[in-house]
Amino acid sequence: MGEQNRVWKLVRRPVGNDYAAAVELVAEGVPDLVDGDVLIRNAYLSLDAGTRMWMSAREDSYSPPTPLGSPVISTVLGTVVDSRHPDYRAGDLVRAYGQWADFSVSRPDEVYVERVSRRLDDPRQHLAVFGANGWTAYLGVVEYGEARAGETFVVSAASGVTGALAGQIAAQVGCRVIGITGSAEKAAWLTGELGFDAAVNHRDGDVAEQLRALCPQGIDVYFDNVGGPILDAALGNMALFGRVAVCGLLHNYGREGRVPGPERFDQILMKRLRFTGFFSPDFYHRGPEVNRVLRPWYEAGKLRMRFEVTDGLEHTLIAYGTLFSGAKVGKALVRLADPLD
Amino acid sequence: MGEQNRVWKLVRRPVGNDYAAAVELVAEGVPDLVDGDVLIRNAYLSLDAGTRMWMSAREDSYSPPTPLGSPVISTVLGTVVDSRHPDYRAGDLVRAYGQWADFSVSRPDEVYVERVSRRLDDPRQHLAVFGANGWTAYLGVVEYGEARAGETFVVSAASGVTGALAGQIAAQVGCRVIGITGSAEKAAWLTGELGFDAAVNHRDGDVAEQLRALCPQGIDVYFDNVGGPILDAALGNMALFGRVAVCGLLHNYGREGRVPGPERFDQILMKRLRFTGFFSPDFYHRGPEVNRVLRPWYEAGKLRMRFEVTDGLEHTLIAYGTLFSGAKVGKALVRLADPLD
């Protein structure tokens, strides 16, 4: 097509959190399509903690690693500009597995590509409430966590996109909701704008003690995004027959070698707990069903989100770093020039 | 009643596995009953790993500790010889929470007491296949482990009563069954008399490697009685969407302080696993229902058990020690004089 396509390519495996040394921004032509491809002009890149799993060649990772020399894989929102697939045509708005690039080339028969509505009031919500984060939050709360009205619900990394949605969804289910986060400002966002019942700042004293004071009857559902010492603090405060929805182990990512397991693992027996690990690509096909449940809550203003939008593909790497520094609140996106034209 | 009653009393909290220093055998008169009591002449004491939980004053234990100076609590099988409870009368055969003693005094409105049939071919099976071990094995396999025909099922401490029953039940459900045990002789019992498909001797080389060779498609259900390094070996070999039924953490018992959690805990996310902890008193009320399922399998010779019977109340402590030394196979019982008269 003659147009330029800038692409972030994986040039070596990241060591720890050093992504800057692992990727390079390369300018090349927009690739030619072959049968079955669609070409997407990326409007937004979704910045997700899981992306680095693809970058790594970690043993037992849940995703096959991206080959060195290939573009970094990412969920994107954008407009189909050319299609060699019979079910997609130019002008379609799609959410897809694409690339950190101006344009994504995706093969709908092989990877996730879904047409989405242009009528949503805020199209960024296709990558938040109504995308994988929303589905993960909803199924984590309702199915894996089995949250019920009147229960006490605790979520870690609560000011992240999935945590913030999980807490708001648990509130809609009728739970008392407590978020664990890393600053007073984030805690204030949770209990203010998002309506959490309480928040724990893990930099503000012992988390186990704070949880004990807030949950005298114990935690019925713990939605975990982090693992590590915060998981242990929660495990020491579980109620009998509590559920632990294991959504992420942020504490482990980027660490070399093996990481010790939870010291309070014995609580699974003492309190007869259920732990369930889950991973959104397993339930992408349930997105439409989940979105039908989320929509009225969203329209009633009950599922709020903050977006941290970085402009320009060239700033992707800097924006990605904020996911792990604790600086980010809500959903991090990269906005490309002229989105959604 | 004037008759003598010998009673094992808890005189101090055990340190590690030193039960000998924690209990004393005391001779006294048979206690007078008050309203609501039944007096049971113990025929058999069930020796259970969990009994020491009652002896300890461990933080977060799942049972309230036995007060110092009180008899050691134990499941017993025996005959009611006197009753001040309207639902029980002299001559009833009961399985009950009683005491390590010649006679148990139990209050059916407060603790587990259940009348059982005298027609069972082997009354010891009231404390094995048709008692808490059988219920734990069945529900652990079928409900907590969600085992299905065609799946690969692995059980640790497989030559223990619960492990041996779990493996045989999984075989009835249609699983391929592999037991982990601690000697060649026990392994031969599993694959011979019990019909397991394979056995791993954890003293005979790396367990993870042995499991990898035996389970090339991964483990669908891991029924864990031990925790510790064997749990890690299993976790590294789980299949996608595998289940871990956490029945016991034998590796942890008797250890002072906290014990590290499983290093491969991250597999819960990588393989989207479900771990469920369970504890038989939660489902004693389901015993009759489970026994209706187990009975035809038992009658067809599919649920076999070896009993290690020690004669004489005075030898209870020695017999109890065999539970943790690896010496025991099957169900350990103490038989008292003149059982089931």
XYZ file of C-alpha atoms in Angstrom, chain A:
341
model
C 0.000 0.000 0.000
C 3.039 2.251 0.007
C 2.091 3.761 3.373
C 4.592 3.655 6.231
C 4.033 1.305 9.143
C 6.014 1.756 12.331
C 6.287 -1.499 14.287
C 7.632 -2.319 17.750
C 9.617 -5.509 17.280
C 10.862 -7.882 19.919
C 14.624 -8.059 19.453
C 15.615 -9.917 22.611
C 13.920 -11.490 25.638
C 13.326 -8.983 28.437
C 15.414 -9.381 31.586
C 13.309 -8.533 34.619
C 11.320 -5.407 33.794
C 13.782 -4.062 31.244
C 11.526 -3.853 28.211
C 13.461 -0.939 26.730
C 16.301 -3.275 25.813
C 13.941 -5.908 24.465
C 12.073 -3.956 21.768
C 12.872 -1.609 18.909
C 10.650 0.674 16.845
C 11.204 -0.082 13.174
C 9.711 1.719 10.164
C 8.721 -0.370 7.173
C 6.044 -0.555 4.539
C 2.540 -1.811 5.321
C 2.696 -5.540 4.617
C 0.875 -7.080 1.689
C -2.107 -9.174 2.695
C -2.584 -12.818 1.860
C -5.913 -14.652 1.791
C -7.487 -14.705 5.240
C -5.786 -11.513 6.497
C -7.349 -8.266 7.562
C -5.450 -4.999 7.791
C -6.414 -2.824 10.736
C -5.494 0.811 11.237
C -4.892 0.837 14.976
C -6.761 3.560 16.856
C -5.841 2.355 20.386
C -3.409 -0.172 21.763
C -4.488 -1.866 24.969
C -1.603 -2.003 27.437
C -1.881 -5.217 29.399
C 0.341 -6.809 32.013
C 0.033 -10.087 30.159
C 1.742 -8.742 27.034
C 5.106 -9.321 28.633
C 4.299 -12.992 28.975
C 4.349 -13.142 25.198
C 7.686 -11.343 25.200
C 9.263 -13.873 27.536
C 10.258 -17.420 26.729
C 9.282 -18.492 30.221
C 8.919 -22.183 30.867
C 5.252 -23.098 31.409
C 3.996 -19.694 30.335
C 0.356 -19.823 29.335
C 1.059 -18.336 25.921
C 3.577 -19.409 23.329
C 6.301 -16.754 23.228
C 6.530 -14.248 20.403
C 9.419 -15.201 18.113
C 12.369 -12.803 18.228
C 12.241 -10.363 15.343
C 8.425 -10.336 15.306
C 6.111 -7.463 16.255
C 4.941 -7.276 19.862
C 1.460 -8.772 20.134
C -1.282 -6.663 21.713
C -5.011 -6.243 21.798
C -5.949 -3.283 19.630
C -9.060 -1.341 18.646
C -9.104 -0.081 15.098
C -10.720 0.134 11.720
C -10.380 -2.477 9.013
C -8.824 -0.760 6.021
C -8.363 -3.790 3.810
C -9.644 -7.338 4.039
C -8.897 -10.654 2.426
C -11.326 -12.394 4.803
C -14.957 -12.855 3.699
C -16.456 -11.868 7.102
C -14.718 -8.484 7.432
C -14.680 -5.433 5.221
C -13.125 -2.025 5.139
C -14.775 0.302 7.629
C -15.519 -2.341 10.262
C -14.517 -1.349 13.784
C -12.779 -4.346 15.367
C -11.164 -5.369 18.619
C -8.402 -7.809 17.778
C -5.139 -9.417 18.583
C -2.885 -7.156 16.572
C 0.482 -5.576 16.994
C 2.180 -2.592 18.629
C 2.259 -0.759 15.288
C 0.418 1.786 13.169
C -1.298 -1.092 11.400
C -2.108 -4.584 12.542
C -2.310 -7.593 10.272
C -4.554 -10.236 11.847
C -5.959 -13.544 10.653
C -9.465 -13.974 12.121
C -9.402 -17.724 11.544
C -6.333 -17.976 13.773
C -6.514 -15.176 16.330
C -9.177 -13.159 18.105
C -10.837 -10.532 15.862
C -14.318 -9.273 16.718
C -16.427 -6.581 15.097
C -17.713 -4.075 17.684
C -20.261 -1.291 17.629
C -19.424 2.292 16.666
C -22.354 3.507 18.744
C -20.759 3.052 22.193
C -20.574 6.496 23.849
C -16.880 6.048 24.605
C -15.130 3.694 22.194
C -12.255 3.241 24.676
C -14.669 1.135 26.702
C -14.361 -1.550 24.039
C -10.915 -2.067 25.610
C -12.121 -1.772 29.233
C -15.654 -2.442 30.529
C -16.777 -4.272 27.386
C -13.499 -6.019 26.595
C -11.327 -8.676 28.168
C -10.863 -6.702 31.391
C -14.605 -6.464 31.956
C -15.156 -10.150 31.157
C -12.308 -11.162 33.441
C -13.694 -9.015 36.227
C -17.251 -10.267 35.806
C -16.474 -13.976 35.530
C -13.831 -13.703 38.250
C -16.369 -12.214 40.634
C -19.458 -14.195 39.721
C -18.239 -17.583 38.476
C -14.711 -18.195 39.762
C -15.221 -16.199 42.962
C -18.879 -17.245 43.355
C -19.629 -13.911 45.049
C -23.072 -13.632 46.600
C -25.072 -10.770 48.085
C -24.070 -9.960 51.637
C -20.551 -11.339 51.335
C -17.281 -9.524 51.944
C -15.262 -9.077 48.766
C -11.620 -7.976 48.652
C -9.651 -7.194 45.504
C -5.928 -6.462 45.102
C -4.459 -4.062 42.531
C -7.858 -2.488 42.948
C -7.038 0.679 41.050
C -6.013 -1.273 37.986
C -8.588 -1.726 35.269
C -9.577 -5.282 36.169
C -9.490 -4.676 39.917
C -11.557 -1.505 39.671
C -14.154 -3.279 37.541
C -14.184 -6.363 39.778
C -14.922 -4.222 42.843
C -17.715 -2.331 41.111
C -19.233 -5.564 39.776
C -19.062 -7.163 43.243
C -20.923 -4.125 44.599
C -23.639 -4.670 41.968
C -23.883 -8.298 43.100
C -24.518 -7.025 46.631
C -21.136 -7.530 48.279
C -19.339 -5.294 50.718
C -16.253 -4.269 48.719
C -12.730 -3.518 49.933
C -9.896 -2.639 47.577
C -6.175 -2.994 48.225
C -4.064 -0.397 46.457
C -0.747 1.412 46.755
C -1.411 5.079 47.548
C -3.772 7.339 49.450
C -4.779 9.000 46.198
C -5.750 5.699 44.626
C -7.574 4.654 47.787
C -9.539 7.893 47.654
C -10.508 7.182 44.036
C -11.785 3.730 45.023
C -13.916 4.894 47.958
C -14.928 8.119 46.235
C -15.688 7.902 42.554
C -15.950 4.097 42.440
C -18.014 3.670 45.609
C -15.904 0.958 47.286
C -16.869 0.484 50.943
C -13.267 0.712 52.099
C -9.712 0.682 50.807
C -6.414 -0.569 52.197
C -3.179 1.216 51.246
C -0.529 -1.504 51.288
C 2.173 1.098 51.811
C 0.410 2.275 54.951
C 1.106 -0.471 57.492
C 0.509 -4.188 57.768
C -2.014 -5.387 55.185
C -3.097 -8.422 57.231
C -3.897 -6.201 60.211
C -5.767 -3.683 58.085
C -7.823 -6.489 56.534
C -8.493 -8.036 59.943
C -9.884 -4.731 61.198
C -12.038 -4.240 58.095
C -13.225 -7.868 57.772
C -13.960 -9.140 61.285
C -16.093 -11.962 59.831
C -13.404 -12.847 57.306
C -13.111 -12.460 53.547
C -15.595 -14.493 51.507
C -14.118 -13.722 48.108
C -10.565 -12.573 47.451
C -9.953 -11.503 43.838
C -6.197 -11.587 43.477
C -4.164 -9.769 40.858
C -0.823 -9.769 42.630
C 0.131 -12.884 44.626
C 3.113 -12.520 46.952
C 2.830 -11.019 50.452
C -0.573 -9.453 49.793
C -2.010 -12.856 48.912
C -0.640 -14.153 52.221
C -2.206 -11.243 54.078
C -5.566 -12.075 52.530
C -5.216 -15.835 53.141
C -4.747 -15.225 56.847
C -8.117 -13.479 56.875
C -10.326 -15.756 54.821
C -13.741 -16.843 56.050
C -14.683 -20.519 56.110
C -15.471 -21.759 52.587
C -13.984 -18.614 51.072
C -13.015 -18.403 47.421
C -9.807 -17.036 45.936
C -10.138 -15.969 42.308
C -6.564 -15.963 41.006
C -6.532 -13.482 38.131
C -2.885 -12.467 38.199
C 0.407 -12.810 40.029
C 1.880 -9.383 39.306
C 4.309 -9.855 42.176
C 5.908 -12.787 40.322
C 6.166 -11.338 36.842
C 9.556 -10.197 35.757
C 11.251 -12.182 38.538
C 13.941 -14.596 37.591
C 13.761 -18.173 38.774
C 11.115 -19.563 41.038
C 9.178 -17.486 43.512
C 8.124 -18.954 46.886
C 4.460 -19.912 47.101
C 2.078 -18.465 49.657
C 3.183 -19.219 53.224
C -0.436 -19.412 54.282
C -1.293 -22.034 51.669
C -2.386 -24.266 54.566
C -5.420 -22.030 54.945
C -6.906 -23.832 51.935
C -7.429 -26.745 54.306
C -8.034 -24.892 57.570
C -10.764 -22.755 55.995
C -11.780 -25.161 53.207
C -11.031 -22.614 50.512
C -11.342 -22.861 46.773
C -8.700 -21.230 44.546
C -9.392 -20.908 40.839
C -6.978 -19.581 38.258
C -8.413 -18.076 35.091
C -7.241 -16.378 31.932
C -9.355 -14.299 29.606
C -8.670 -15.959 26.230
C -10.486 -18.992 27.644
C -13.740 -17.054 27.697
C -13.530 -14.513 24.864
C -16.402 -16.391 23.235
C -18.559 -15.416 26.220
C -17.924 -11.691 25.730
C -21.321 -10.914 24.159
C -23.158 -12.727 26.959
C -21.193 -10.929 29.666
C -21.586 -7.569 27.958
C -25.370 -7.969 28.076
C -25.095 -8.173 31.885
C -22.635 -5.297 32.163
C -24.457 -2.891 29.862
C -27.295 -1.793 32.172
C -24.839 -1.342 35.043
C -22.627 0.760 32.794
C -25.561 2.821 31.554
C -26.614 3.442 35.149
C -23.148 4.861 35.885
C -22.148 1.945 38.103
C -19.056 0.864 36.147
C -16.733 3.815 36.055
C -13.243 3.841 34.650
C -10.324 6.197 34.427
C -8.245 6.112 31.262
C -4.582 6.947 31.119
C -4.101 7.735 27.461
C -0.662 8.217 25.969
C -0.547 9.788 22.519
C 1.737 8.407 19.871
C 2.996 4.960 19.016
C 6.544 6.106 19.741
C 5.618 6.507 23.440
C 4.228 2.990 23.843
C 7.184 1.706 25.792
C 7.102 4.546 28.313
C 3.372 4.034 28.796
C 3.874 0.298 29.193
C 6.322 0.864 32.039
C 3.636 2.658 34.075
C 1.768 -0.643 34.390
C 4.440 -1.953 36.737
C 5.600 1.174 38.516
C 2.372 1.650 40.456
C 1.891 5.017 38.719
C -1.105 3.996 36.647
C -4.752 4.227 37.658
C -7.451 2.583 35.564
C -6.934 1.558 31.952
C -3.744 2.457 30.089
C -4.053 2.996 26.337
C -1.898 4.300 23.558
C -3.855 6.489 21.144
C -2.600 6.617 17.599
C -2.979 9.512 15.222
C -6.444 10.087 13.813
C -8.248 7.331 15.709
C -11.487 5.861 14.439
C -11.674 7.711 11.173
